[in-house]
Short mmCIF file of C-alpha atoms and ligand atoms in Angstrom, two decimals:
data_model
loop_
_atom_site.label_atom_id
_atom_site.label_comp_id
_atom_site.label_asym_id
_atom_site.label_seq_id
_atom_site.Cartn_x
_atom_site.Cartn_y
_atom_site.Cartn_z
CA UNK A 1 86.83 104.31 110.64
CA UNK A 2 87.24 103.86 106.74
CA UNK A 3 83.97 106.39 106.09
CA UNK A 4 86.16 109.04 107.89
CA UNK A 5 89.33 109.05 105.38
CA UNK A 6 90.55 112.55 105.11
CA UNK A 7 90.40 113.12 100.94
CA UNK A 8 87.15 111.41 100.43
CA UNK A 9 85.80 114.85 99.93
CA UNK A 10 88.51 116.41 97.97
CA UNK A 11 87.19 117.18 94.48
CA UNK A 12 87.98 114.49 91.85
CA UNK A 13 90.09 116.66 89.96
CA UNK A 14 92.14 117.81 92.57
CA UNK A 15 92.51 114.54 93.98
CA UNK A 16 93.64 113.20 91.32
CA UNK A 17 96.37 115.95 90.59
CA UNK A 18 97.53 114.90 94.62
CA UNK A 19 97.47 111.43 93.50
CA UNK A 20 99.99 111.31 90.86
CA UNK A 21 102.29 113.63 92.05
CA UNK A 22 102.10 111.44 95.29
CA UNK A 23 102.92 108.79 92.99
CA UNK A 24 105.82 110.90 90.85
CA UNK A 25 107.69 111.08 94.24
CA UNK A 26 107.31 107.66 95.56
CA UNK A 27 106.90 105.08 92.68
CA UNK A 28 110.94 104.65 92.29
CA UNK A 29 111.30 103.94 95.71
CA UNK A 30 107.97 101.25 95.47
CA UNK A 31 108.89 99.73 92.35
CA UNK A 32 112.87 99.35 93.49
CA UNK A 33 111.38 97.81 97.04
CA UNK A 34 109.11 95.55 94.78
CA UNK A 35 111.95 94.08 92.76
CA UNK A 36 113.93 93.36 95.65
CA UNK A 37 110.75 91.32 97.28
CA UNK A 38 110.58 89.46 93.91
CA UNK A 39 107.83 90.88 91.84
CA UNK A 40 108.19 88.36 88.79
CA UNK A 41 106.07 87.13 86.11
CA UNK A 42 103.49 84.64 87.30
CA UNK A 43 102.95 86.00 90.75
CA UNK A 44 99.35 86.68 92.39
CA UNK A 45 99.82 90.49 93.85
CA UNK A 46 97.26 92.75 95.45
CA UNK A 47 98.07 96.23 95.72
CA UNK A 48 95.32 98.15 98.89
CA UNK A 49 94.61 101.42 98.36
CA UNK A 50 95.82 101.64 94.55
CA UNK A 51 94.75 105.61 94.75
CA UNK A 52 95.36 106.58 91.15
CA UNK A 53 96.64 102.73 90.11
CA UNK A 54 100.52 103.51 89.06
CA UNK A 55 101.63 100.24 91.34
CA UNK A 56 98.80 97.80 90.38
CA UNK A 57 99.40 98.65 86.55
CA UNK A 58 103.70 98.15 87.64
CA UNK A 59 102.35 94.87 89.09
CA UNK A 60 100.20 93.93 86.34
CA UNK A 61 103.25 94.58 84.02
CA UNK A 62 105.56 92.81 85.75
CA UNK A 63 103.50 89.89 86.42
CA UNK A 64 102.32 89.16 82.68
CA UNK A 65 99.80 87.03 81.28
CA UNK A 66 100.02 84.18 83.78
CA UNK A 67 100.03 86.24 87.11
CA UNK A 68 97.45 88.07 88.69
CA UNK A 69 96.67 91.59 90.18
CA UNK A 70 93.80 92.85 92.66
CA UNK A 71 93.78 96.48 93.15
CA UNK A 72 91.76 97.15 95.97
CA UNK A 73 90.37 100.62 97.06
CA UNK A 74 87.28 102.03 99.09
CA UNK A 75 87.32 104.58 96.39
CA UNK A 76 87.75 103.25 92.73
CA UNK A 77 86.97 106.61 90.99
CA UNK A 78 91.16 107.25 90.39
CA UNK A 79 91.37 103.57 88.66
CA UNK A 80 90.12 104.10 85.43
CA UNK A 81 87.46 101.92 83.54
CA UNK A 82 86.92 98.18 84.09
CA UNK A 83 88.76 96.68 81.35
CA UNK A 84 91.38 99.46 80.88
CA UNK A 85 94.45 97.39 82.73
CA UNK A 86 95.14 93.90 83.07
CA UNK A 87 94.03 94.03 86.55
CA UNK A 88 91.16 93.52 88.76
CA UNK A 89 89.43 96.49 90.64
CA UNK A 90 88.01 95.56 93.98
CA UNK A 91 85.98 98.43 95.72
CA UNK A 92 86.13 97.28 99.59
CA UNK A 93 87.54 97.85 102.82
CA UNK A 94 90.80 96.53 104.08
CA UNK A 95 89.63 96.61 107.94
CA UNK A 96 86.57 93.86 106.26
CA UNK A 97 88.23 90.62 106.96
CA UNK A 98 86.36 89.21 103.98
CA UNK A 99 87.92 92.33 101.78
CA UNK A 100 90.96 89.58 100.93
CA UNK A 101 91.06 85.43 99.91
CA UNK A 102 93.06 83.81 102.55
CA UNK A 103 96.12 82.56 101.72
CA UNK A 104 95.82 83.66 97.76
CA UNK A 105 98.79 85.77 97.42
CA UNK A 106 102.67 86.39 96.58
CA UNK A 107 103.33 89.96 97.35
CA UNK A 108 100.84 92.66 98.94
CA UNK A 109 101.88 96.21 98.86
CA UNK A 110 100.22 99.13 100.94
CA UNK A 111 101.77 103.08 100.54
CA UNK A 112 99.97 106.13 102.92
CA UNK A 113 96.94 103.79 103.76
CA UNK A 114 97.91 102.04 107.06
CA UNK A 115 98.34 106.07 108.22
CA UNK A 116 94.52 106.61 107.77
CA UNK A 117 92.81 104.10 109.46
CA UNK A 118 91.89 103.80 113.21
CA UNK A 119 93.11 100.31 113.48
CA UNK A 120 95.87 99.45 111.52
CA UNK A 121 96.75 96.32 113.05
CA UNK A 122 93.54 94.64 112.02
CA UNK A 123 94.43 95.65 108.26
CA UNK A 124 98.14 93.85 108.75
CA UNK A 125 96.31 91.28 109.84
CA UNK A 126 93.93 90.85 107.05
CA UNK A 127 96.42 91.20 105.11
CA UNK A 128 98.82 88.56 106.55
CA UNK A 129 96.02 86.30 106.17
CA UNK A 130 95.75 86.95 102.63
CA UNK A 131 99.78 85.87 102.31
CA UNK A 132 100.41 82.15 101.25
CA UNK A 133 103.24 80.92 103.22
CA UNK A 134 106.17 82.75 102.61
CA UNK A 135 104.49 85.78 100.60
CA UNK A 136 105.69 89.02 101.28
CA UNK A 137 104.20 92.09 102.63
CA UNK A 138 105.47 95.79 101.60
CA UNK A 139 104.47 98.41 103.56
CA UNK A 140 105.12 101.86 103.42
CA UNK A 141 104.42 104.63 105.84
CA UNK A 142 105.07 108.21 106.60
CA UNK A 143 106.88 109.72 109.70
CA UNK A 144 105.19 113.41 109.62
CA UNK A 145 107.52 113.67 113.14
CA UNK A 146 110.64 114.45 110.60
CA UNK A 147 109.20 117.10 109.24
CA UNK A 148 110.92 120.48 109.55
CA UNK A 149 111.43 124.27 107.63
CA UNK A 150 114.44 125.79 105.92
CA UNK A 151 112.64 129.03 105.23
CA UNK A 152 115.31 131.69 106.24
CA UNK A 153 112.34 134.34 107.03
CA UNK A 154 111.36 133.56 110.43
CA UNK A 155 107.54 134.45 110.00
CA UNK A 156 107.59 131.49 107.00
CA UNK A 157 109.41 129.10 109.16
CA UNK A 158 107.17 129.43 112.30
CA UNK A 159 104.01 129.22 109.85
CA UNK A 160 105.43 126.08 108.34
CA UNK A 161 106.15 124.84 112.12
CA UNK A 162 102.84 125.33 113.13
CA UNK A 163 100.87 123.55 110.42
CA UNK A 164 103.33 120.46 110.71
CA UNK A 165 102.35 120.58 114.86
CA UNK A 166 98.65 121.01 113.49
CA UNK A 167 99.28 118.10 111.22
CA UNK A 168 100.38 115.67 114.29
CA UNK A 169 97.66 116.75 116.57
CA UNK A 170 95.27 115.98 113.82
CA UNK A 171 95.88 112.74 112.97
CA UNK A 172 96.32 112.20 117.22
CA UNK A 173 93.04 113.81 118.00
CA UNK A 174 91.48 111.60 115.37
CA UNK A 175 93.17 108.70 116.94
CA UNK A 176 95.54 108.12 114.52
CA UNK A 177 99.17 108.01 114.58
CA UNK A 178 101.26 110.26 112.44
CA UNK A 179 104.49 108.66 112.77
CA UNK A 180 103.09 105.26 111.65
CA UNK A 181 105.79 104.27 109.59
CA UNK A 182 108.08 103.54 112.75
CA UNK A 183 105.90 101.45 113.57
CA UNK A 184 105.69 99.39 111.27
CA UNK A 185 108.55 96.08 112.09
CA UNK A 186 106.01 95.47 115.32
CA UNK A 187 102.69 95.78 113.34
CA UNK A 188 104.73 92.73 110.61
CA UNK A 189 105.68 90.68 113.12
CA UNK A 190 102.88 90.85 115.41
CA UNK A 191 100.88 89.71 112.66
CA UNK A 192 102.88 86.54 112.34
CA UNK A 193 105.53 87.93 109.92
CA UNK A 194 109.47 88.48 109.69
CA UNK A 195 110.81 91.47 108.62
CA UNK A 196 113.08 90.95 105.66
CA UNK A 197 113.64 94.22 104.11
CA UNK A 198 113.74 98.30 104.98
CA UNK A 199 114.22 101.63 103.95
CA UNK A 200 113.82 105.35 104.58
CA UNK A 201 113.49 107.74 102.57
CA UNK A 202 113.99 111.75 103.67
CA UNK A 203 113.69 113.89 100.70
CA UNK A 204 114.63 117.49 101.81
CA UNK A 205 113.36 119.72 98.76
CA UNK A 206 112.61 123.09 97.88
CA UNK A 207 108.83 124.29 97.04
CA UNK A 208 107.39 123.95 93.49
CA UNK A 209 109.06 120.20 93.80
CA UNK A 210 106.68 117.61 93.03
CA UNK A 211 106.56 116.55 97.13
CA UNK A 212 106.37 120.11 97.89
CA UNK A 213 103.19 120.82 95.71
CA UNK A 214 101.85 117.79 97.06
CA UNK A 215 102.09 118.33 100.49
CA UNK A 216 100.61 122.32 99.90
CA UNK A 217 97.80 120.49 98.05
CA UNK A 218 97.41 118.46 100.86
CA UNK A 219 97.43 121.33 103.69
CA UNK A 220 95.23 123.17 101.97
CA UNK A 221 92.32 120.60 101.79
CA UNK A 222 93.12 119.75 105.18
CA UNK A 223 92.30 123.42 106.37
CA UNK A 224 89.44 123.39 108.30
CA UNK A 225 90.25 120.16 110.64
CA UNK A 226 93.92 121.68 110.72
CA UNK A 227 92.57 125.20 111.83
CA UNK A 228 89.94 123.32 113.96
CA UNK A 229 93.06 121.63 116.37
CA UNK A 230 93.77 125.10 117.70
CA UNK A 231 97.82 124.89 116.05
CA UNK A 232 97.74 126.73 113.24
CA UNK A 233 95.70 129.62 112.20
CA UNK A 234 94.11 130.56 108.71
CA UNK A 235 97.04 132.68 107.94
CA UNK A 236 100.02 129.79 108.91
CA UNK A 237 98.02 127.41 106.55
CA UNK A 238 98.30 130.20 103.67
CA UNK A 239 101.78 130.84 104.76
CA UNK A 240 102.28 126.94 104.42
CA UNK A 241 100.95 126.64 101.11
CA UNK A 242 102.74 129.73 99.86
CA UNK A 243 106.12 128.34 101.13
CA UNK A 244 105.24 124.94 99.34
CA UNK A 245 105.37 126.78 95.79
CA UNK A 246 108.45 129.09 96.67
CA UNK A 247 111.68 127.67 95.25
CA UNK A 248 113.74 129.54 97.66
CA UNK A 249 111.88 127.59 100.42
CA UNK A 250 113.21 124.65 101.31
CA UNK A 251 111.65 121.91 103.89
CA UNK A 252 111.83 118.15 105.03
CA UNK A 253 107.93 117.42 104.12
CA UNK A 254 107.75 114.05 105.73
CA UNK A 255 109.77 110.72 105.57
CA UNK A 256 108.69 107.80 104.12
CA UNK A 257 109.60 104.41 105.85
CA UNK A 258 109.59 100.99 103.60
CA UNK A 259 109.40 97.25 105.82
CA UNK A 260 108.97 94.38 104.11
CA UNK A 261 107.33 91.25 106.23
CA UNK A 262 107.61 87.56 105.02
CA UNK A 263 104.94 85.39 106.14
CA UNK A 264 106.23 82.39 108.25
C1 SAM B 301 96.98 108.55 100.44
S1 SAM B 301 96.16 107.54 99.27
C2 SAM B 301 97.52 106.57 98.69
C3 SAM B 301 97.27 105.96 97.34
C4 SAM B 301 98.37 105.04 96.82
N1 SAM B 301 98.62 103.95 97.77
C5 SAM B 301 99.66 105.80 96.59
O1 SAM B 301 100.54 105.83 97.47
O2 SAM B 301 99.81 106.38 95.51
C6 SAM B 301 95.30 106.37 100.30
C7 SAM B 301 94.40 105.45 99.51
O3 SAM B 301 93.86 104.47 100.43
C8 SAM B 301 92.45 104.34 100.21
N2 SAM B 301 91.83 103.90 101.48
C9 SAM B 301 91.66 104.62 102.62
N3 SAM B 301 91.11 103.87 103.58
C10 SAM B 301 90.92 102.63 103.03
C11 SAM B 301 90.37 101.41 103.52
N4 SAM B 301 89.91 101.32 104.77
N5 SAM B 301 90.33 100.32 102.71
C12 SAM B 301 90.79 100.43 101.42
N6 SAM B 301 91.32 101.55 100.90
C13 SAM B 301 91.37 102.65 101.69
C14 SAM B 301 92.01 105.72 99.75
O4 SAM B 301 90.78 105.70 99.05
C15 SAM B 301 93.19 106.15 98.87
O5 SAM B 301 93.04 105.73 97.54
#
């Protein structure tokens, strides 16, 4: 259920710090997916669950005067003041089937929202609905099942182990699935779309990176439900976040898989 998403508590200035980094790490990757599925001037774009806005203000850009942009969020406290932006800001929920105009758009993009929600074949297909014929859907999701410790001192390693097993048995226990992303050519096409484009990435990076500060920023408001699935203790989640700042640490924090759908 949307009212359950994980950071809706986070503080907004900590949030927000999670936000861009999240978006310092991925928005080459987006914007380089984006070009390929034709982002041009003119084009009507949404972009569900802008977070902090970097890809609906890319769209915006790239669109000009004559296209349009919805950036559509439950939460619109991260995308700044109406007016600021040549965009619209929508506050609604992508599992509402009337959250999106059927048949109004070129290009919808989703990044790390399909992962939160307890249904997310009813958002693809919202979202195919909102394609016009031919439109194209980018999606991109994380596999948390890649990720893995470097740390040379055992104790580290087997701290960062257990919060990344705490990690997958919370998103399971909430009924979730953590390795969404792999999932993601049968949610496209059973929503009535063929996949035209992919990509992983697997950034494997040392702590005090930007996706390494991230992720520890992530942990460590994720504490108490990560504690509360009985993997990983108090201490694991301190040695987690520790390890996340620690240049000599290296890890594989997630991987991020990119499918593009066309609309038949
Ligand atoms: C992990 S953040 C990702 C933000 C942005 N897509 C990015 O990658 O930088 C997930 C975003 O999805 C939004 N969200 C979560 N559930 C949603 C829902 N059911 N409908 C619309 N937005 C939702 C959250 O408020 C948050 O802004």
């Amino acid at each position: 259920m949307s009212d359950q998403y994980v950071f809706l508590s986070n503080d907004d200035a900590r949030e927000l710090a999670r936000l861009e980094m999240l978006q310092s790490v991925h928005d080459p990757m987006t914007c380089a997916m984006l070009a390929r599925a034709g982002l041009r001037p003119g084009l009507a774009c949404a972009e569900i669950g802008a977070g902090a806005g970097s890809i609906a203000r890319h769209m915006a850009e790239k669109t000009g005067p004559g296209g349009r942009v919805v950036a559509l969020d439950l939460d619109l406290r991260f995308l700044g003041s109406p007016g600021a932006g040549d965009f619209e800001r929508r506050q609604a929920d992508i599992l509402d089937e009337a959250a999106l105009e059927p048949g109004a758009y070129d290009l919808i993009h989703t990044r790390f929202l399909l992962v939160h929600l307890a249904d997310p074949a009813d958002a693809v297909r919202n979202i195919s609905r909102a394609l016009k014929p031919g439109g194209v859907f980018l999606a991109e999701e994380p596999d948390f099942g890649a990720a893995g410790s470097g740390a040379a001192d055992g104790e580290v390693r087997g701290a960062v182990h257990a919060v990344n097993a705490a990690v997958l048995a919370m998103y399971g226990d909430a009924g979730r699935d953590p390795r969404l992303g792999l999932a993601l050519p049968a949610l496209l096409r059973a929503a009535g779309m063929e996949v035209v484009d992919s990509e992983v990435a697997a950034p494997f990076a040392p702590g005090g990176t930007q996706i390494a500060l991230m992720m520890g920023a992530s942990i460590d408001h994720l504490r108490p439900r990560l504690v509360a699935t009985g993997r990983a203790n108090a201490g694991q989640v301190d040695g987690y976040c520790a390890a996340a700042g620690d240049p000599g640490v290296w890890a594989a924090y997630y991987t991020t898989i990119s499918v593009a759908g066309c609309r038949r």
